[in-house]
Amino acid sequence: MRLKILFLGLGIGLLNAENYNQLVKLINNSNIVKIYQKNIEIQKEKLKEAKAKNYGKLDVEYDYIHLFDRPQLKLNSPQPVAAENLGTSAPYYPLIYKNIKTTIIAGKKNNFAGELKYSYPIFTGYAITNFIDIEKLNLIKSKLKLQNLKRNLKIQVAQIYAGIYALTKKIYALKEAQKALLSAKEKANALYKEGLINKSTVDEIDAKYFEIQAQVDDVTVKKKSLFNTLSYILNKKITSISSIPKIKLLKPKFLNRPDIKEIKKTLKIASRNINIQKSLFYPKIFFQMGLKEEATDVTLNNNNYKNVNNSYIALSLQYNIFNGGADKAKIQEAKLNKIKAYIYFRDYLNKVKTNYKNDILNIVALNKRLFSANKEIAARKSYYEYIRAKFNEGLADVTDLNSAIAKLASAKAKKDYIKSQIFFYTIKANIDGGN
């Protein structure tokens, strides 16, 4: 009955353990992923901001101006003045003109102005269109960056998962070695009571037992550390994992990788930047309309000095004739940036393919090591059973027994570590290959 309850408890533990595919689904819960999702939302708002330029701009403005001096209009008026002392024989008195300065009040110190103004860019050399296209591409890049983040997190989770699995199996192998030592200790005590061996033999087994216990404690700490890291990445407490699943190596699709797609979008952005710089060689045409009133009262209804209504419609044309060759330099700079982006794309793609090839080399090498590890375990187990039988008969030294037990445990741990690395590099190869 007790054994049945034990198996039931183990079954519940296995059900609660997280497998790799379950952990991958938890990546969306990561705080880092949530940050990248917010970046997408921010970029959506930037796109709205760019599109708004196509709808023109409507502003309202109200000004109050207090002048230090009252406005005055000064006039110089020539007025005729009769000539004097010209001789009595003159048939008439000629007239001369003298400037008379006149000052007229032209306004008040307190002035108010209100304007409702609408501006619309009729033609900007396609600058606005290209700017909107860039923001659209940046939005796509933000989504691809999120996908690439998840891709990298999958690799991290796989690496940690493999590490936890290997450490779990190592602890299991070490505890098996401890069980073997306890069994050997029982036989050693029996031989000691019969006077066939010295007390030092029993002490040597004890020393080896606690040496292995220290290793168990050290590996356990490392395992807990990996669980803490995994919990941080997934933003959820993870305390157990299940076994390593079988992963099939898939055919690579490098151009399907989100980081490759992102760089290709960067190339398109570089082309749009060239178009934006070319727009500097086109004239800019703007339409403007304003409902404007200027008055001497707050309500904008009264002005005794000039017309209250200053509303208008206007067309503005701007065209740069010469700026020292700066515009040509900007175009050349944009073209060079595109060339640089293309070189980076080719280099990055070559790097991706190289990393994939290295993943495959690691998988091939690990499979060969796994074959050797299985052979080593079989040989170590056979040797341990031989030494144990000889020790039970009092014909083998305790040092040989301890060594055989330790080497068998090490061989088992090595095998499970290799299996964990085959799992990791297969996952990594598939992800590096664009799957």
Coordinates of N, CA and C in Angstrom, one line a residue, residues 41 84 151 173 175 178 245 263 269 280 288 290 348 399:
E41 N 2.7 49.3 -30.0 CA 1.6 50.3 -29.8 C 2.1 51.7 -30.0
E84 N 7.5 136.9 -49.4 CA 7.6 138.3 -48.8 C 8.9 138.9 -49.4
R151 N 12.0 34.5 -30.6 CA 12.9 33.4 -31.2 C 14.1 33.2 -30.2
A173 N 22.1 10.2 -10.8 CA 23.2 9.3 -10.9 C 24.1 9.3 -9.6
K175 N 23.0 10.0 -6.6 CA 22.3 9.4 -5.5 C 22.3 7.9 -5.7
Q178 N 25.4 6.8 -4.2 CA 25.3 6.8 -2.7 C 24.7 5.5 -2.2
P245 N 11.8 16.1 -24.9 CA 11.1 15.5 -26.1 C 12.0 15.2 -27.3
I263 N 15.8 43.3 -41.4 CA 16.9 43.9 -42.1 C 16.5 44.3 -43.6
I269 N 13.5 51.1 -46.1 CA 13.5 52.4 -45.4 C 14.6 53.3 -46.0
L280 N 13.8 67.5 -51.9 CA 14.4 68.8 -51.7 C 14.6 69.6 -53.0
Q288 N -3.3 78.0 -47.7 CA -3.6 78.5 -46.4 C -4.8 79.4 -46.4
G290 N -7.4 81.7 -43.6 CA -7.5 82.1 -42.3 C -8.7 83.0 -42.1
Y348 N 25.1 39.6 -42.6 CA 24.3 39.0 -41.5 C 23.7 37.7 -42.0
T399 N 39.2 1.3 -2.3 CA 39.6 2.4 -3.2 C 39.1 2.0 -4.6

